[in-house]
mmCIF file of C-alpha atoms in Angstrom:
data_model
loop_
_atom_site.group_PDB
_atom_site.id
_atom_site.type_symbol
_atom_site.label_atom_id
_atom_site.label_comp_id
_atom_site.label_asym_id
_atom_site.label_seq_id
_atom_site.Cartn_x
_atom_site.Cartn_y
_atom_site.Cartn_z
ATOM 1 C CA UNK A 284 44.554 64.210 25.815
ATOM 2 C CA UNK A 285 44.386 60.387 25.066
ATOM 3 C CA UNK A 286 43.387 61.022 21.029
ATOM 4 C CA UNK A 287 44.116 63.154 18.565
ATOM 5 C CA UNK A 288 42.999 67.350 18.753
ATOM 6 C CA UNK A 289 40.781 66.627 15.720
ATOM 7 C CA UNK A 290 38.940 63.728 17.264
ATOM 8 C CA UNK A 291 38.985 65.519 20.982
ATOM 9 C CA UNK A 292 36.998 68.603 19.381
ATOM 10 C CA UNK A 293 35.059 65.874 17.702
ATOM 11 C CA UNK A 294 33.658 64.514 20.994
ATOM 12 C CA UNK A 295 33.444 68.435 21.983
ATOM 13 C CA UNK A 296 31.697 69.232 19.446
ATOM 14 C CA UNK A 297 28.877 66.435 19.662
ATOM 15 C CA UNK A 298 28.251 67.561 23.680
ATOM 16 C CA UNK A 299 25.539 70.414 21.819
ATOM 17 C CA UNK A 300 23.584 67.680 21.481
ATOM 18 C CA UNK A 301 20.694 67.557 24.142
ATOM 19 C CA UNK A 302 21.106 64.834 26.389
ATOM 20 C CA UNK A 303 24.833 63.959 25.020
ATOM 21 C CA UNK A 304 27.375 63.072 27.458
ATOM 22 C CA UNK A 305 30.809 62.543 27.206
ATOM 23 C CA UNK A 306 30.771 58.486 26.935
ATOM 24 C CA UNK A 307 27.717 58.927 24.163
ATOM 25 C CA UNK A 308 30.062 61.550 22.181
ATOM 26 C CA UNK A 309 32.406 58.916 22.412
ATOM 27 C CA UNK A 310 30.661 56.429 20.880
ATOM 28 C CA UNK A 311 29.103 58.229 18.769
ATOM 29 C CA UNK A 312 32.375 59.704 17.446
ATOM 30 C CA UNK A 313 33.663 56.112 17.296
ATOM 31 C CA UNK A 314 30.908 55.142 15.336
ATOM 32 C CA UNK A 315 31.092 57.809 13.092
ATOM 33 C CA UNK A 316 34.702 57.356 12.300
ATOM 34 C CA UNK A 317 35.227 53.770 12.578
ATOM 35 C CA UNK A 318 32.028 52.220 11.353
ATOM 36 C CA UNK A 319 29.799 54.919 9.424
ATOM 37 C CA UNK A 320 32.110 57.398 7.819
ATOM 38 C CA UNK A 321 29.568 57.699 4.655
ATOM 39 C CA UNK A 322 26.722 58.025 7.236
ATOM 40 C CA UNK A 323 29.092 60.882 8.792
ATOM 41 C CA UNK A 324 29.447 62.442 5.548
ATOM 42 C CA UNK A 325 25.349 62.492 5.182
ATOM 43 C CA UNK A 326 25.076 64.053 8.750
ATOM 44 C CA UNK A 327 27.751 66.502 7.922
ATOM 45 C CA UNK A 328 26.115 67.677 4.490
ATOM 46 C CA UNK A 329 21.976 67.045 5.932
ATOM 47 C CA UNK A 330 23.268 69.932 9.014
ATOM 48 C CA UNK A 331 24.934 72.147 6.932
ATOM 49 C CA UNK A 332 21.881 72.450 4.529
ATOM 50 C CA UNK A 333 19.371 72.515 7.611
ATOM 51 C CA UNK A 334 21.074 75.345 9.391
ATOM 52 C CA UNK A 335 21.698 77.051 5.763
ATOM 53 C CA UNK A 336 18.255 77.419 4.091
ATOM 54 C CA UNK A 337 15.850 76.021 7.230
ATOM 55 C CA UNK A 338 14.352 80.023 8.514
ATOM 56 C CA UNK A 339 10.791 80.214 10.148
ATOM 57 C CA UNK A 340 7.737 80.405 7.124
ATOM 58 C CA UNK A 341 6.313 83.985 6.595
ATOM 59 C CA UNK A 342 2.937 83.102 7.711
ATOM 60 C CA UNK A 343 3.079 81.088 10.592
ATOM 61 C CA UNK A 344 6.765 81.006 11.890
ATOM 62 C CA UNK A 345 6.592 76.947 11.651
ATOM 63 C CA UNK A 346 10.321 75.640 10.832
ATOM 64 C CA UNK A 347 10.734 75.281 6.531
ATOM 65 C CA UNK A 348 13.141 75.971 3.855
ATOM 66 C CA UNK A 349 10.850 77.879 1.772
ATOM 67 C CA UNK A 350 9.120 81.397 2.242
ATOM 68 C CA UNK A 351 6.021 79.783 3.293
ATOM 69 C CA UNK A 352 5.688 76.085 4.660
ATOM 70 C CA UNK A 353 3.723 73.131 3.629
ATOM 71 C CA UNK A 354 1.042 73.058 6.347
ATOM 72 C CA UNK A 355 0.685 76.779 5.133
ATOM 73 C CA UNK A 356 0.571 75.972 1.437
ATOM 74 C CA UNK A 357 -1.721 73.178 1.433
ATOM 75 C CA UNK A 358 -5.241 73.979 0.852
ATOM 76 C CA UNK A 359 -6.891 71.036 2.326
ATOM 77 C CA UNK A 360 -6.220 72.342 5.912
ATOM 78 C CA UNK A 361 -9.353 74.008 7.486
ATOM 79 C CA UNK A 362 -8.942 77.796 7.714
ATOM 80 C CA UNK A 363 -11.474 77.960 10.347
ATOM 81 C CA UNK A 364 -8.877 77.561 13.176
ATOM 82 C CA UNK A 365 -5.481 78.452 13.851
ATOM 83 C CA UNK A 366 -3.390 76.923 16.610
ATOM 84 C CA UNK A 367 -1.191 78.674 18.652
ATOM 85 C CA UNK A 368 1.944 76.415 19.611
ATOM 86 C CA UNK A 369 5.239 77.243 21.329
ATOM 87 C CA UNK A 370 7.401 75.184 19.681
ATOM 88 C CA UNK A 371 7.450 73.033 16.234
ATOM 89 C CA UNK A 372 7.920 70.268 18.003
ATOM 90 C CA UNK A 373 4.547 70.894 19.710
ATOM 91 C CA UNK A 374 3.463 71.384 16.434
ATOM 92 C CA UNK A 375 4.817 67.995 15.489
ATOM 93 C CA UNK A 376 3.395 66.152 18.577
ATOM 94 C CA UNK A 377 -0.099 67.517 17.594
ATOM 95 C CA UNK A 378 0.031 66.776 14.111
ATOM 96 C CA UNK A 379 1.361 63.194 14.762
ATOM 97 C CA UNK A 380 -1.902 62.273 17.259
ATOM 98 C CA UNK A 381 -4.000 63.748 14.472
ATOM 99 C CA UNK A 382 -7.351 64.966 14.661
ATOM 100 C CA UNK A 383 -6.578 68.450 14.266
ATOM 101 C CA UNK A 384 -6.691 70.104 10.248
ATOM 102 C CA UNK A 385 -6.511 73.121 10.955
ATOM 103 C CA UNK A 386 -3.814 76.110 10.692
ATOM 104 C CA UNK A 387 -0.588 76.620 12.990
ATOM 105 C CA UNK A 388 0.769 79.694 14.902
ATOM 106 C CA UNK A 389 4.232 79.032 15.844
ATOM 107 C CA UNK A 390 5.927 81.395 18.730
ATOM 108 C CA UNK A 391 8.721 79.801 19.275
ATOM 109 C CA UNK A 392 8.996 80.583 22.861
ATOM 110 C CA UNK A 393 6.841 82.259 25.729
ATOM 111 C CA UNK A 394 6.368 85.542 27.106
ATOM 112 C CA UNK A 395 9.356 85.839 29.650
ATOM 113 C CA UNK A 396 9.892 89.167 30.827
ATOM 114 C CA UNK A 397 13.097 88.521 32.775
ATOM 115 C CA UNK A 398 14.697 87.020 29.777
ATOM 116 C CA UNK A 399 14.194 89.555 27.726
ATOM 117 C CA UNK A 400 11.685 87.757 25.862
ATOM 118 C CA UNK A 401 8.471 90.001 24.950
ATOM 119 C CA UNK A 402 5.402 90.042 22.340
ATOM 120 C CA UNK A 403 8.107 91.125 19.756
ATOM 121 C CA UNK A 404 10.155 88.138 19.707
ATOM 122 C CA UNK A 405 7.062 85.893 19.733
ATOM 123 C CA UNK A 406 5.987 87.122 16.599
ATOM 124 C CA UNK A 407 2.774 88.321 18.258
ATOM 125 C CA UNK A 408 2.281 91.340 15.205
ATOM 126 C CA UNK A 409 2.713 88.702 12.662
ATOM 127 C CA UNK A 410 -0.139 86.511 14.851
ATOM 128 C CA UNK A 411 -2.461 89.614 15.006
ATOM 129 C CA UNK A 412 -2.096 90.184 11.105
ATOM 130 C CA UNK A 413 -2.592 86.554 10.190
ATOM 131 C CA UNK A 414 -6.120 86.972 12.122
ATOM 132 C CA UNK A 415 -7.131 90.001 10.532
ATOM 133 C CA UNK A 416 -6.117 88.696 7.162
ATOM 134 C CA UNK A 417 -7.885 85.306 7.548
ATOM 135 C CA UNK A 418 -10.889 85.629 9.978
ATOM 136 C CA UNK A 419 -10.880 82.182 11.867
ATOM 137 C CA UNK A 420 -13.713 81.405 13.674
ATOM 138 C CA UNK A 421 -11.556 79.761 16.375
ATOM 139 C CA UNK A 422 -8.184 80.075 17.988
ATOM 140 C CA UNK A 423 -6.789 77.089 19.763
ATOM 141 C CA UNK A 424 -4.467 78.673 22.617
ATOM 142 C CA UNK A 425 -2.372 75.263 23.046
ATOM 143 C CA UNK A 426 0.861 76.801 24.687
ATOM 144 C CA UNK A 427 1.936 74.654 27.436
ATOM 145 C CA UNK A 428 0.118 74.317 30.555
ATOM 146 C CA UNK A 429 2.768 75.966 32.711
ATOM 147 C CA UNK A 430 2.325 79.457 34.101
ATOM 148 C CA UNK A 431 4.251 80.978 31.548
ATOM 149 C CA UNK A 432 2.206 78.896 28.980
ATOM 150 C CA UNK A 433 -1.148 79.920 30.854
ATOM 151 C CA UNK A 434 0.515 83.885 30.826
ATOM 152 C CA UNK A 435 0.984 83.907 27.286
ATOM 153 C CA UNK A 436 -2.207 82.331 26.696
ATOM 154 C CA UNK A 437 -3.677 84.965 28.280
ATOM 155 C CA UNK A 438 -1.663 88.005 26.812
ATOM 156 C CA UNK A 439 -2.759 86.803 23.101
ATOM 157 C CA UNK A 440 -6.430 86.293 23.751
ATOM 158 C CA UNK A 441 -6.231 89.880 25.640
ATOM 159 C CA UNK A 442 -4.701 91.215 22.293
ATOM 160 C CA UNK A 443 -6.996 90.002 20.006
ATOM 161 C CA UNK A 444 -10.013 90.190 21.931
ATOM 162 C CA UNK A 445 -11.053 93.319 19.555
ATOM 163 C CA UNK A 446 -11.145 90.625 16.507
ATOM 164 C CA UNK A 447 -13.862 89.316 17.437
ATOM 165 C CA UNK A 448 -12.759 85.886 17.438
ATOM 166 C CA UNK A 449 -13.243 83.000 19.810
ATOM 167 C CA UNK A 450 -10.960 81.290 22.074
ATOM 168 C CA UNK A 451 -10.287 78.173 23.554
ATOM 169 C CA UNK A 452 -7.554 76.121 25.756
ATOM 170 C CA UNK A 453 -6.689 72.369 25.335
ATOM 171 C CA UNK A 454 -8.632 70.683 27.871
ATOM 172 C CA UNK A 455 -6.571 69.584 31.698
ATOM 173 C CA UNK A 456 -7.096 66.338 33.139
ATOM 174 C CA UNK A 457 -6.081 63.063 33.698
ATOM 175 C CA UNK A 458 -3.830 61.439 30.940
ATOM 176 C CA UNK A 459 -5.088 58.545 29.021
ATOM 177 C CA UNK A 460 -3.447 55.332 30.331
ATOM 178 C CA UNK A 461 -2.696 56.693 33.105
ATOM 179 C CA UNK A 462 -3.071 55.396 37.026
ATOM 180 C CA UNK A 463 -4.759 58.136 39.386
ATOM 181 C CA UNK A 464 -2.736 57.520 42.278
ATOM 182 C CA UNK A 465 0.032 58.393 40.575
ATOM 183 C CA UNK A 466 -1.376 62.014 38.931
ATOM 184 C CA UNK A 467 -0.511 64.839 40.579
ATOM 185 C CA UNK A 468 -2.625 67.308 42.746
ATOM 186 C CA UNK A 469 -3.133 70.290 40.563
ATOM 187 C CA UNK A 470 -4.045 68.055 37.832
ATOM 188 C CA UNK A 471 -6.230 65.864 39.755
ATOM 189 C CA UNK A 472 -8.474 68.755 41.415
ATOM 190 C CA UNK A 473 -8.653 70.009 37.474
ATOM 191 C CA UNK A 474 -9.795 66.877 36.056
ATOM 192 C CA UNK A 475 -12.510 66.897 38.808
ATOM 193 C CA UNK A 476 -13.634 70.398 38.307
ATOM 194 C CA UNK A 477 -13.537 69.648 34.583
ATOM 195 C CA UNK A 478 -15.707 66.526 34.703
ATOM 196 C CA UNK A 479 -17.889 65.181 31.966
ATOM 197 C CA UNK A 480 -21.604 63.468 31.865
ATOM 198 C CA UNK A 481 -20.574 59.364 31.515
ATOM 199 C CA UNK A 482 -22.145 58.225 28.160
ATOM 200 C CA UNK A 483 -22.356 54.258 29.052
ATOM 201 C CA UNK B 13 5.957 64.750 5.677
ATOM 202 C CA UNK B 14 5.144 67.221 8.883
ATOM 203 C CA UNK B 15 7.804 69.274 8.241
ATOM 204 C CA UNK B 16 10.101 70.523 5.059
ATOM 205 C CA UNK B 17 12.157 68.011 3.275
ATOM 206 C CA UNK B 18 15.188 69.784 4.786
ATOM 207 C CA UNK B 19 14.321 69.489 8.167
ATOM 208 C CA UNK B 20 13.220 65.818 7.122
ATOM 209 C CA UNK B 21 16.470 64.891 5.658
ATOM 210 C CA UNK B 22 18.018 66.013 8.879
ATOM 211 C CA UNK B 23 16.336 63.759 11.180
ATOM 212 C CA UNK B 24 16.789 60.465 9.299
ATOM 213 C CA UNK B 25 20.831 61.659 9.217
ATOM 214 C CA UNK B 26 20.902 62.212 13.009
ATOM 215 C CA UNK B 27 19.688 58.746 13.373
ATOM 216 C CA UNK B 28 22.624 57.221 11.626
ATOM 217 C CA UNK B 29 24.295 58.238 15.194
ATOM 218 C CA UNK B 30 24.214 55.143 17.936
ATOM 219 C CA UNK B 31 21.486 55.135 20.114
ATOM 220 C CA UNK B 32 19.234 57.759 18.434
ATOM 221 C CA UNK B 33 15.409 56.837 17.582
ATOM 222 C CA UNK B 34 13.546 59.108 15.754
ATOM 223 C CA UNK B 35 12.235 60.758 19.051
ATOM 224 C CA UNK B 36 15.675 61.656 19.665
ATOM 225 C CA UNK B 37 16.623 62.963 16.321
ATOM 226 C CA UNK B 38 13.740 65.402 16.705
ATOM 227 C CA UNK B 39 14.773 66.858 20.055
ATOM 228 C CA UNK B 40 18.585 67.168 18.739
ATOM 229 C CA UNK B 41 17.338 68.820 15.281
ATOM 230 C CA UNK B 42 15.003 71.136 16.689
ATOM 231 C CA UNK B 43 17.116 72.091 19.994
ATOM 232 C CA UNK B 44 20.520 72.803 16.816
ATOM 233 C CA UNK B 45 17.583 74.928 14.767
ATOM 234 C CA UNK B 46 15.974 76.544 17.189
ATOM 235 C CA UNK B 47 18.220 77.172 20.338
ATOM 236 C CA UNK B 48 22.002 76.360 19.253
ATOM 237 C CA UNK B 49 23.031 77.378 15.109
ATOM 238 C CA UNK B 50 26.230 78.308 16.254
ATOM 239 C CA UNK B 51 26.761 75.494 18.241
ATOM 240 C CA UNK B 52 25.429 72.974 15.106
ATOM 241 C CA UNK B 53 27.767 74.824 12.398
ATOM 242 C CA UNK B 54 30.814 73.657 15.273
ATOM 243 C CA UNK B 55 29.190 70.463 15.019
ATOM 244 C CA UNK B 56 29.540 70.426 11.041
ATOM 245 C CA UNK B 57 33.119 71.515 10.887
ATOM 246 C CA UNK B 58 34.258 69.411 13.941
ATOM 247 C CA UNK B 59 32.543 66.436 11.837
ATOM 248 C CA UNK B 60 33.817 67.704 8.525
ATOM 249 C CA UNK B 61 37.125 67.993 9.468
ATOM 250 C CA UNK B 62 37.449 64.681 11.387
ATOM 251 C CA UNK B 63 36.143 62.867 8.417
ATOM 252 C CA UNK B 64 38.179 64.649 6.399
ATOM 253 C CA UNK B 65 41.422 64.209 8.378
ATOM 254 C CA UNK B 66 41.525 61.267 11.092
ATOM 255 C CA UNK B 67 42.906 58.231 9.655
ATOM 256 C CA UNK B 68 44.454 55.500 11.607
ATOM 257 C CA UNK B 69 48.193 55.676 12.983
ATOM 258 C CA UNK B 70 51.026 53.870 10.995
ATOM 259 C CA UNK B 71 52.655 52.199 13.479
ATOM 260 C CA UNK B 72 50.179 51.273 15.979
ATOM 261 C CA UNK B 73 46.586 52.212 13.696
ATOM 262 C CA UNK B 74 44.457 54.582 16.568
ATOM 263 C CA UNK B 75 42.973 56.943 15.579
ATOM 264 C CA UNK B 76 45.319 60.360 14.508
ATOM 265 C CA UNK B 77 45.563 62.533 12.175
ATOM 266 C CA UNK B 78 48.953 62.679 11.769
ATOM 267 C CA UNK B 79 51.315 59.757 10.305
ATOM 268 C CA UNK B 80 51.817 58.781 13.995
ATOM 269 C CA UNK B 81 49.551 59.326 16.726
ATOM 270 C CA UNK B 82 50.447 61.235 19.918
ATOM 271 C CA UNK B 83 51.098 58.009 22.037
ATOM 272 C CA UNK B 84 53.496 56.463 19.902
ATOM 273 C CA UNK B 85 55.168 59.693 19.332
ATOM 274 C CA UNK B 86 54.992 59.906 23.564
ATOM 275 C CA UNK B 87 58.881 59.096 24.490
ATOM 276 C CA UNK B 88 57.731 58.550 28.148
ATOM 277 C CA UNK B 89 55.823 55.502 27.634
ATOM 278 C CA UNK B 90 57.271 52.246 28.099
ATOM 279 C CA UNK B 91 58.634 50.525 25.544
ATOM 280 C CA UNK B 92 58.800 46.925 26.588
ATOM 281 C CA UNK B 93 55.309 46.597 26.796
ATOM 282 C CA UNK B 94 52.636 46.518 23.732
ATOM 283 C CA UNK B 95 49.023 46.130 24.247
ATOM 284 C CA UNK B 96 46.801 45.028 21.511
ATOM 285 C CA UNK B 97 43.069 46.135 21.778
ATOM 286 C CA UNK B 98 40.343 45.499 19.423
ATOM 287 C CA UNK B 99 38.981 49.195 19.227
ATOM 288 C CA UNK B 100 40.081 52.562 19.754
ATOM 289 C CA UNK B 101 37.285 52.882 22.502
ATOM 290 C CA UNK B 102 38.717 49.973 24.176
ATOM 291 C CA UNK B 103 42.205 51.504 24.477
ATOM 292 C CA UNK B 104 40.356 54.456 25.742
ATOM 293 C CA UNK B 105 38.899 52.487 28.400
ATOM 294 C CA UNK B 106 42.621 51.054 29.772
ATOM 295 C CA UNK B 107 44.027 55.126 29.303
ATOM 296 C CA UNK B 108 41.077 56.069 31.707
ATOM 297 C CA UNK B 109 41.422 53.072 33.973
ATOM 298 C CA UNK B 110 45.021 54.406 34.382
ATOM 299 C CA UNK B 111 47.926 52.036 35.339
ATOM 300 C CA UNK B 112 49.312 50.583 31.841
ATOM 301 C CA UNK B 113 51.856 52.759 30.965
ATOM 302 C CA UNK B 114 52.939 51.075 27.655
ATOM 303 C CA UNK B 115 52.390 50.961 24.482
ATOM 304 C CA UNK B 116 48.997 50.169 22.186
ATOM 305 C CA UNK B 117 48.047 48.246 18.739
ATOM 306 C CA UNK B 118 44.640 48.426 17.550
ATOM 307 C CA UNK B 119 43.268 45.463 15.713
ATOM 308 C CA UNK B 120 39.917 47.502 14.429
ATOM 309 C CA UNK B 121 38.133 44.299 15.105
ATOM 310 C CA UNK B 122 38.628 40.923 15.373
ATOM 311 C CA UNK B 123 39.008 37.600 13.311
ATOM 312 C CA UNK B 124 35.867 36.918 11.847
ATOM 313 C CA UNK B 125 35.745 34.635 8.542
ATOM 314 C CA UNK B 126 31.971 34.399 7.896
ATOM 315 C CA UNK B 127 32.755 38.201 7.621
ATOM 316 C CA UNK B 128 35.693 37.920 5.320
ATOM 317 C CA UNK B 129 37.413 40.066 8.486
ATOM 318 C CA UNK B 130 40.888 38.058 8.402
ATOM 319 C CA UNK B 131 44.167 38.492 9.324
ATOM 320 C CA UNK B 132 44.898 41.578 6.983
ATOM 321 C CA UNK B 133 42.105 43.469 7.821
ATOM 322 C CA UNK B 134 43.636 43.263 11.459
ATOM 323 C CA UNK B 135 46.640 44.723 10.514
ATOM 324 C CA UNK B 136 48.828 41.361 11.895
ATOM 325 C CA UNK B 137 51.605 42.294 9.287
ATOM 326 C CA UNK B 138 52.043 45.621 10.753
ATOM 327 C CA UNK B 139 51.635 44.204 14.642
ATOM 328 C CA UNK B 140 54.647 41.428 13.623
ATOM 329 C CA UNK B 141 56.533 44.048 12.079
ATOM 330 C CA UNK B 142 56.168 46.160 15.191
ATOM 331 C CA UNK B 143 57.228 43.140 17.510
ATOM 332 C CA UNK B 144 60.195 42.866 15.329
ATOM 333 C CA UNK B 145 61.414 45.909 15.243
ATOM 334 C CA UNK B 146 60.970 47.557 18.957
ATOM 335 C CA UNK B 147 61.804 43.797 20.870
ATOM 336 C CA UNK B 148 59.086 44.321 23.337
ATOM 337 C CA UNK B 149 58.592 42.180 26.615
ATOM 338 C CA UNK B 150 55.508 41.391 26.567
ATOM 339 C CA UNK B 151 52.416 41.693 24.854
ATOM 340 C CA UNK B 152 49.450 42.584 26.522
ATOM 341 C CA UNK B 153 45.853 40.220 24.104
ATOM 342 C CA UNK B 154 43.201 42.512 25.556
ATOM 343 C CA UNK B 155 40.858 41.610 23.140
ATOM 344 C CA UNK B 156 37.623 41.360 24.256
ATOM 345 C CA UNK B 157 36.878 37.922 26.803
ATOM 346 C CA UNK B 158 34.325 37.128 23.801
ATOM 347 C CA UNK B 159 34.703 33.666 21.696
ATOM 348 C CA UNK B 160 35.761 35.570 19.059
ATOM 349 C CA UNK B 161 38.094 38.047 20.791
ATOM 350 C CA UNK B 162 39.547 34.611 22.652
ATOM 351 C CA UNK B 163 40.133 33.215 18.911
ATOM 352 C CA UNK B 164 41.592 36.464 17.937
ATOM 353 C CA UNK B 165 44.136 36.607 20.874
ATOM 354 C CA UNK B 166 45.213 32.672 20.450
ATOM 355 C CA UNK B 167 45.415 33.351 16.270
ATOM 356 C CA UNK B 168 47.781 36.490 17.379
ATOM 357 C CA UNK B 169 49.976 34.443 19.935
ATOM 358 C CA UNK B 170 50.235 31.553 17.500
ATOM 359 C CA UNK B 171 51.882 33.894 14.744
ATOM 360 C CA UNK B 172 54.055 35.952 17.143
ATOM 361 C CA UNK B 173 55.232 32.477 19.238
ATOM 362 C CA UNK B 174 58.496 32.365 17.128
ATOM 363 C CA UNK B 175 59.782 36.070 17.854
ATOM 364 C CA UNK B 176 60.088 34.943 21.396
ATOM 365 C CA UNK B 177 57.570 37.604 23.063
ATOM 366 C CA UNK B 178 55.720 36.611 26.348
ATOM 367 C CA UNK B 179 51.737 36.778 26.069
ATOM 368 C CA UNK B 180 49.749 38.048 28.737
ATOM 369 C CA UNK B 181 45.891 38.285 28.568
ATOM 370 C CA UNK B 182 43.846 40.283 30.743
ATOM 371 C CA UNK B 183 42.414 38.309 34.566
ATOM 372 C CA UNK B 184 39.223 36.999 34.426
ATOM 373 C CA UNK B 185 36.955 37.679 37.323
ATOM 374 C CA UNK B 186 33.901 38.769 39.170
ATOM 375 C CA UNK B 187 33.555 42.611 38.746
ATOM 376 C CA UNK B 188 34.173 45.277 41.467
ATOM 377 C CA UNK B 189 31.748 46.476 43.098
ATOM 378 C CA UNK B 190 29.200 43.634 41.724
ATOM 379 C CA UNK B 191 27.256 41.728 43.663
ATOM 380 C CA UNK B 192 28.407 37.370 43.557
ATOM 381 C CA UNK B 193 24.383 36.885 42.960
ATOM 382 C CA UNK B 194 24.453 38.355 39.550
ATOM 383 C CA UNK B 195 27.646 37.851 38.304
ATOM 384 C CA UNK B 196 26.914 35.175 35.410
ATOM 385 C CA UNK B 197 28.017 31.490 36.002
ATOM 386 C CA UNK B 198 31.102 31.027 33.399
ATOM 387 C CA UNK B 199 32.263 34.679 35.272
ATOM 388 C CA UNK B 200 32.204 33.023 38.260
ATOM 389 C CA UNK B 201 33.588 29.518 37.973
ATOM 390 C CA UNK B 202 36.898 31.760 36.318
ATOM 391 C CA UNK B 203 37.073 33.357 39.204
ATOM 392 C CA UNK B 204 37.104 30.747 41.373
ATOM 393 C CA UNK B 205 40.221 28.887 39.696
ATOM 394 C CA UNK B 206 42.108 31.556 39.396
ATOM 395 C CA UNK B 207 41.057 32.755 42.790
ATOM 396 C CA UNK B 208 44.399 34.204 44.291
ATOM 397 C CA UNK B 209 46.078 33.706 48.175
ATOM 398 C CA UNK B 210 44.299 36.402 50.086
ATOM 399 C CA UNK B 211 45.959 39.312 51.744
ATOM 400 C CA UNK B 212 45.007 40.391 55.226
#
């Protein structure tokens, strides 16, 4: 133990951190103490409050402090469609390339039998009454496009089928900016099969 | 504002941590919220109570928080042998290098006037009252082999000349394991005059 048992659980502690190692919990910790103790201070009381009050909103399970969130409360979105997302930070990546005003579905996960992890803990009752309640024309299945992504996809538009509502997937293909040779195979023969009349 | 002002708040106080952009802040709020709680309310007491608690060592000023830190309190180190370090990361660095088995001072810094960083702000009282007191050897300047580290390290030796100490200061030289073609020019000339009788 070179340091002290308060700064060693310090350094610990900070390893939660995705992608923290033990030389960034270092310097981080150094930082912190060192350089930034008021900036510490901030972290300390900004986590506290986050992990306190921050639940998932009522409506669409999207990450807020209140009973319902923001995106839900603001009447400007379009409540023609709802978007289905695994994760807020899906959420977040689709908000910040814009283009999309419509509602959010947040599961937080997807299906994973052999983790335990069913329709319950997806919120998939809360889903089906938000449909009912609000009659969208148009659900945007936008899990990830993984097989358990795809599964899930499928499992929800199976459920809700009876609504009477209509589906649809984000499109596959190549990314923007990208260089073909360097695309892989699955995603290659999609973009092909997916292919769209050239307006020159 | 994507998300709630909570969450917000979070993810500008994550990025008072070194080395994390606002990309990173998101992944390490929403992977605390949404996968870890219990690991983020460690996180906020491990924080909380270093803040709180870790102050610098009286005698040699690294980071403890008792009076004195666990390596001055250490009877087994040697006691003819100080070595004074710019930052607690630094004297890190020589613990997990392994081989000095002295003692430490921490400057927190170096000489800097344009910064109003002088002499007290180092701690030099303490250090001189330390060299008085425990009649070490020698004294190890590993301040960093920066301009201003170099100034701090001849400022040091200057005040210390008349207690009758020797000065050491760490070997200049090309890198292990680093290849001659990259090692920078000033790196390299040092090396070659104090290139040593080889060995074989």
């Amino acid at each position: 133990m070179l340091f002290s048992p308060v700064v060693e659980h310090l350094l610990e502690s900070l390893r939660v951190l995705p992608g923290v190692g033990p030389k960034s919990a270092q310097r981080m910790a150094l930082h912190l103490l060192e350089r930034d103790r008021a900036g510490g201070e901030r972290l300390v009381q900004a986590l506290h409050e986050a992990l306190e009050r921050v639940g998932y909103c009522q409506r669409c399970r999207n990450l807020t402090e209140h009973e319902v969130c923001s995106l839900c409360e603001d009447a400007r979105r379009e409540s023609t469609s709802l978007c289905v997302v695994e994760s807020p930070a899906d959420l977040m990546a689709i908000e910040e390339a814009g283009g999309y005003r419509g509602r959010y579905f947040v599961l937080h996960g997807h299906l994973s039998p052999l983790d335990g992890i069913g329709p319950d803990a997806l919120g998939l009752d809360l889903l089906e009454q938000e449909v009912r309640t609000h009659r969208y024309q148009e659900i945007v299945l936008a899990t990830n496009p993984t097989v358990e992504g795809e599964a899930t996809a499928h499992y929800i538009a199976e459920q809700l089928r009876p609504l009477g509502v209509t589906f649809s997937r984000l499109a596959y293909g190549v990314p923007l900016g990208g260089e073909l040779e360097y695309v892989d195979g699955g995603t290659l023969s999609r973009a092909f099969s997916g292919r769209q009349p050239f307006q020159s």
